[in-house]
Amino acid sequence: MYGLVNKAIQDMVCSRFGEEIWKDIKQKAEVNVDVFLSMEGYPDNITHRLVKAASVVLGLSSTEIMQAFGEFWVQYTAQEGYGEMMDMSGDTLPEFLENLDNLHARVGVSFPKLKPPSFECTDMEDNSLNLHYRSSREGLTPMILGLVKGLGTRFDTEVHVTQTQSRDEGAEHDEFLVLYKPN
Ligand SMILES: O=C(O)CCCCN(CCc1ccccc1OCc1ccc(-c2ccc(Oc3ccccc3)cc2)cc1)Cc1ccc(C(=O)O)cc1
């Protein structure tokens, strides 16, 4: 995972709980990286250890941490220089979700170590769609719930996401029913 992800986790924790809590989390995760470099590739395991340690230190479940992080990621990347790229990816929540693979392909051109998941939208109706999430990574599914919630905020759109298929329960990939209503 690019360091930008671990940096975003750090910024979320520091902004909400302070530097001391972040130090505790890094210590518990046995991660002794001083500064995460956005454009450096880090083992996914570091991200998983930081999430696990944050859930212990903060007394929240890993699912809650990943959902909060997904929501935070949308605003974080927009303010960390990817705002234009996000603007180009759609003016509405369904448009953005439909263009997500193109967004990743664009980032991947410059940063070949990117290993993006794939998102596919089917059964598009006025206020609903099925979102298919396929990834080479395990255990980040709750982040997708948060990401879609974060997009709801970004597009001032009421959004309700329920997972309808789960890889953990034997499905080929995770699938979500996304209900949305622009305000
Ligand atoms: O792998 C999984 O199964 C779950 C990953 C969920 C995280 N993605 C979130 C995608 C997303 C979903 C909804 C709304 C917005 C989203 O992201 C927009 C986005 C996507 C990628 C980047 C990005 C930009 C530069 C990156 O790397 C850098 C950073 C600085 C300098 C050089 C390279 C890495 C990701 C920025 C915004 C983004 C992403 C982040 C990192 C990677 C990767 O390192 O492979 C792949 C994808």
Tab-separated table of C-alpha atoms and ligand atoms in Angstrom:
chain	number	residue	atom	x	y	z
A	1	MET	CA	0.000	0.000	0.000
A	2	TYR	CA	1.340	3.437	-0.789
A	3	GLY	CA	2.435	5.447	2.224
A	4	LEU	CA	-0.359	7.936	1.511
A	5	VAL	CA	-2.764	5.428	3.122
A	6	ASN	CA	-0.715	5.057	6.333
A	7	LYS	CA	-0.151	8.815	6.408
A	8	ALA	CA	-3.931	9.294	6.183
A	9	ILE	CA	-4.449	6.908	9.131
A	10	GLN	CA	-1.879	8.904	11.091
A	11	ASP	CA	-3.568	12.213	10.244
A	12	MET	CA	-6.999	10.846	11.197
A	13	VAL	CA	-5.716	9.609	14.595
A	14	CYS	CA	-3.610	12.710	15.346
A	15	SER	CA	-6.365	15.151	14.388
A	16	ARG	CA	-8.969	13.338	16.492
A	17	PHE	CA	-6.985	11.888	19.409
A	18	GLY	CA	-3.553	13.608	19.434
A	19	GLU	CA	0.069	12.638	18.868
A	20	GLU	CA	0.441	10.669	22.116
A	21	ILE	CA	-2.341	8.256	21.125
A	22	TRP	CA	-0.723	7.867	17.691
A	23	LYS	CA	2.606	6.981	19.359
A	24	ASP	CA	0.811	4.360	21.502
A	25	ILE	CA	-0.799	2.879	18.373
A	26	LYS	CA	2.495	2.696	16.463
A	27	GLN	CA	4.181	1.115	19.478
A	28	LYS	CA	1.428	-1.487	19.894
A	29	ALA	CA	1.534	-2.180	16.149
A	30	GLU	CA	5.324	-2.542	16.453
A	31	VAL	CA	5.622	-0.118	13.556
A	32	ASN	CA	8.733	1.991	14.019
A	33	VAL	CA	8.405	4.009	10.809
A	34	ASP	CA	9.154	7.599	11.813
A	35	VAL	CA	7.558	9.311	8.844
A	36	PHE	CA	5.392	7.600	6.214
A	37	LEU	CA	6.434	8.771	2.753
A	38	SER	CA	3.300	9.123	0.598
A	39	MET	CA	4.973	7.815	-2.540
A	40	GLU	CA	6.766	4.910	-0.883
A	41	GLY	CA	5.280	1.394	-1.061
A	42	TYR	CA	4.785	-0.282	2.360
A	43	PRO	CA	3.724	-3.879	3.111
A	44	ASP	CA	-0.076	-4.110	3.503
A	45	ASN	CA	0.642	-5.815	6.821
A	46	ILE	CA	1.723	-2.460	8.297
A	47	THR	CA	-1.684	-0.974	7.498
A	48	HIS	CA	-3.475	-3.974	9.020
A	49	ARG	CA	-1.306	-3.781	12.181
A	50	LEU	CA	-2.022	-0.050	12.553
A	51	VAL	CA	-5.790	-0.644	12.236
A	52	LYS	CA	-5.666	-3.523	14.747
A	53	ALA	CA	-3.568	-1.531	17.246
A	54	ALA	CA	-5.828	1.527	16.819
A	55	SER	CA	-8.892	-0.602	17.623
A	56	VAL	CA	-7.232	-1.835	20.857
A	57	VAL	CA	-5.904	1.585	21.942
A	58	LEU	CA	-9.127	3.432	21.064
A	59	GLY	CA	-11.471	0.694	22.282
A	60	LEU	CA	-13.270	0.587	18.928
A	61	SER	CA	-13.723	-2.433	16.636
A	62	SER	CA	-11.454	-2.762	13.570
A	63	THR	CA	-14.644	-2.476	11.509
A	64	GLU	CA	-15.446	0.891	13.100
A	65	ILE	CA	-11.871	2.095	12.560
A	66	MET	CA	-11.912	1.059	8.861
A	67	GLN	CA	-15.334	2.608	8.248
A	68	ALA	CA	-14.201	5.885	9.839
A	69	PHE	CA	-10.991	5.724	7.795
A	70	GLY	CA	-12.873	5.161	4.531
A	71	GLU	CA	-14.973	8.248	5.240
A	72	PHE	CA	-11.856	10.256	6.206
A	73	TRP	CA	-9.948	9.121	3.064
A	74	VAL	CA	-12.376	10.844	0.682
A	75	GLN	CA	-11.905	14.307	2.233
A	76	TYR	CA	-8.205	13.682	3.030
A	77	THR	CA	-7.195	12.826	-0.555
A	78	ALA	CA	-9.267	15.739	-1.885
A	79	GLN	CA	-7.279	18.153	0.344
A	80	GLU	CA	-3.931	16.354	-0.157
A	81	GLY	CA	-3.678	17.196	-3.864
A	82	TYR	CA	-6.042	14.688	-5.467
A	83	GLY	CA	-9.017	17.062	-5.469
A	84	GLU	CA	-8.814	17.802	-9.197
A	85	MET	CA	-8.431	14.136	-10.055
A	86	MET	CA	-11.501	13.428	-7.912
A	87	ASP	CA	-13.412	16.325	-9.532
A	88	MET	CA	-12.676	14.786	-12.950
A	89	SER	CA	-14.090	11.463	-11.758
A	90	GLY	CA	-17.705	12.542	-11.571
A	91	ASP	CA	-20.176	15.165	-10.404
A	92	THR	CA	-22.473	12.725	-8.620
A	93	LEU	CA	-22.030	9.728	-6.338
A	94	PRO	CA	-23.060	7.120	-8.985
A	95	GLU	CA	-20.872	8.771	-11.644
A	96	PHE	CA	-17.858	8.772	-9.292
A	97	LEU	CA	-18.344	5.105	-8.423
A	98	GLU	CA	-18.633	4.231	-12.122
A	99	ASN	CA	-15.362	6.090	-12.819
A	100	LEU	CA	-13.380	4.746	-9.882
A	101	ASP	CA	-11.451	2.161	-11.944
A	102	ASN	CA	-10.493	4.924	-14.410
A	103	LEU	CA	-9.329	7.098	-11.489
A	104	HIS	CA	-7.126	4.263	-10.243
A	105	ALA	CA	-5.820	3.614	-13.756
A	106	ARG	CA	-4.799	7.286	-14.006
A	107	VAL	CA	-2.976	7.158	-10.660
A	108	GLY	CA	-1.406	3.830	-11.627
A	109	VAL	CA	0.151	5.367	-14.759
A	110	SER	CA	2.364	7.563	-12.560
A	111	PHE	CA	2.673	5.164	-9.636
A	112	PRO	CA	3.159	1.633	-10.955
A	113	LYS	CA	3.281	0.047	-7.502
A	114	LEU	CA	-0.437	0.881	-7.106
A	115	LYS	CA	-2.487	-2.301	-6.627
A	116	PRO	CA	-5.994	-0.851	-6.821
A	117	PRO	CA	-9.186	-2.832	-6.149
A	118	SER	CA	-11.783	-2.963	-8.890
A	119	PHE	CA	-15.248	-1.447	-8.520
A	120	GLU	CA	-18.163	-2.246	-10.849
A	121	CYS	CA	-21.653	-0.734	-10.736
A	122	THR	CA	-24.633	-2.759	-11.962
A	123	ASP	CA	-28.453	-2.472	-11.781
A	124	MET	CA	-28.200	1.317	-11.946
A	125	GLU	CA	-31.554	2.905	-11.053
A	126	ASP	CA	-32.393	6.548	-10.230
A	127	ASN	CA	-31.657	6.054	-6.536
A	128	SER	CA	-29.871	2.741	-6.257
A	129	LEU	CA	-27.056	0.609	-7.638
A	130	ASN	CA	-25.195	-2.598	-6.890
A	131	LEU	CA	-21.520	-1.984	-6.153
A	132	HIS	CA	-19.159	-4.925	-6.791
A	133	TYR	CA	-15.804	-4.711	-4.991
A	134	ARG	CA	-12.951	-7.002	-6.004
A	135	SER	CA	-9.551	-6.746	-4.363
A	136	SER	CA	-6.275	-8.627	-4.071
A	137	ARG	CA	-6.323	-7.537	-0.400
A	138	GLU	CA	-8.157	-9.180	2.475
A	139	GLY	CA	-9.971	-7.541	5.331
A	140	LEU	CA	-10.571	-4.007	4.020
A	141	THR	CA	-14.256	-4.468	3.190
A	142	PRO	CA	-15.524	-2.226	6.036
A	143	MET	CA	-13.432	0.582	4.519
A	144	ILE	CA	-15.643	0.480	1.426
A	145	LEU	CA	-18.747	1.230	3.548
A	146	GLY	CA	-16.925	4.299	4.893
A	147	LEU	CA	-15.687	5.356	1.447
A	148	VAL	CA	-19.234	5.346	0.049
A	149	LYS	CA	-20.441	7.276	3.116
A	150	GLY	CA	-17.620	9.771	2.517
A	151	LEU	CA	-18.749	10.162	-1.090
A	152	GLY	CA	-22.278	10.883	0.216
A	153	THR	CA	-20.844	13.809	2.170
A	154	ARG	CA	-18.719	14.930	-0.806
A	155	PHE	CA	-21.739	14.990	-3.124
A	156	ASP	CA	-24.227	16.216	-0.496
A	157	THR	CA	-26.189	13.023	-1.107
A	158	GLU	CA	-28.014	10.890	1.436
A	159	VAL	CA	-26.577	7.401	1.116
A	160	HIS	CA	-27.454	4.033	2.665
A	161	VAL	CA	-25.124	1.075	2.071
A	162	THR	CA	-25.790	-2.559	2.934
A	163	GLN	CA	-23.493	-5.445	2.112
A	164	THR	CA	-25.443	-8.040	0.113
A	165	GLN	CA	-22.644	-10.519	-0.664
A	166	SER	CA	-19.525	-11.376	1.302
A	167	ARG	CA	-16.289	-13.002	0.182
A	168	ASP	CA	-15.872	-14.166	3.795
A	169	GLU	CA	-19.105	-16.135	3.365
A	170	GLY	CA	-17.940	-17.822	0.178
A	171	ALA	CA	-19.083	-15.323	-2.462
A	172	GLU	CA	-16.668	-14.663	-5.322
A	173	HIS	CA	-16.493	-10.961	-4.301
A	174	ASP	CA	-18.130	-8.456	-1.944
A	175	GLU	CA	-21.255	-6.694	-3.167
A	176	PHE	CA	-23.170	-3.744	-1.699
A	177	LEU	CA	-26.631	-2.309	-2.326
A	178	VAL	CA	-26.158	1.487	-2.421
A	179	LEU	CA	-29.289	3.627	-2.019
A	180	TYR	CA	-28.713	7.346	-2.650
A	181	LYS	CA	-30.799	10.509	-2.764
A	182	PRO	CA	-29.196	13.848	-3.715
A	183	ASN	CA	-30.239	16.613	-1.255
B	1	LIG	O1	-7.180	-2.171	-1.825
B	1	LIG	C1	-8.353	-2.323	-1.402
B	1	LIG	O2	-9.019	-3.354	-1.504
B	1	LIG	C2	-9.013	-1.171	-0.700
B	1	LIG	C3	-8.195	0.095	-0.940
B	1	LIG	C4	-9.077	1.283	-0.703
B	1	LIG	C5	-8.210	2.494	-0.913
B	1	LIG	N1	-8.522	3.022	-2.256
B	1	LIG	C6	-9.776	3.866	-2.094
B	1	LIG	C7	-10.411	4.064	-3.463
B	1	LIG	C8	-11.504	5.083	-3.339
B	1	LIG	C9	-12.817	4.661	-3.126
B	1	LIG	C10	-13.829	5.632	-3.013
B	1	LIG	C11	-13.517	6.991	-3.105
B	1	LIG	C12	-12.192	7.415	-3.317
B	1	LIG	C13	-11.210	6.438	-3.436
B	1	LIG	O3	-9.901	6.780	-3.626
B	1	LIG	C14	-9.600	7.889	-4.441
B	1	LIG	C15	-8.115	7.820	-4.527
B	1	LIG	C16	-7.528	6.627	-4.933
B	1	LIG	C17	-6.145	6.526	-4.932
B	1	LIG	C18	-5.367	7.610	-4.554
B	1	LIG	C19	-3.925	7.473	-4.505
B	1	LIG	C20	-3.090	8.473	-4.962
B	1	LIG	C21	-1.710	8.323	-4.872
B	1	LIG	C22	-1.184	7.177	-4.313
B	1	LIG	O4	0.179	6.976	-4.179
B	1	LIG	C23	1.023	8.052	-4.159
B	1	LIG	C24	0.852	9.120	-3.267
B	1	LIG	C25	1.729	10.192	-3.321
B	1	LIG	C26	2.758	10.197	-4.248
B	1	LIG	C27	2.917	9.113	-5.107
B	1	LIG	C28	2.049	8.046	-5.067
B	1	LIG	C29	-2.023	6.178	-3.839
B	1	LIG	C30	-3.392	6.313	-3.945
B	1	LIG	C31	-5.960	8.801	-4.165
B	1	LIG	C32	-7.341	8.899	-4.135
B	1	LIG	C33	-7.435	3.851	-2.797
B	1	LIG	C34	-6.160	3.096	-2.889
B	1	LIG	C35	-5.079	3.474	-2.098
B	1	LIG	C36	-3.853	2.808	-2.225
B	1	LIG	C37	-3.731	1.751	-3.131
B	1	LIG	C38	-2.417	1.067	-3.284
B	1	LIG	O5	-1.437	1.543	-2.637
B	1	LIG	O6	-2.340	0.070	-4.026
B	1	LIG	C39	-4.831	1.349	-3.888
B	1	LIG	C40	-6.057	2.020	-3.770
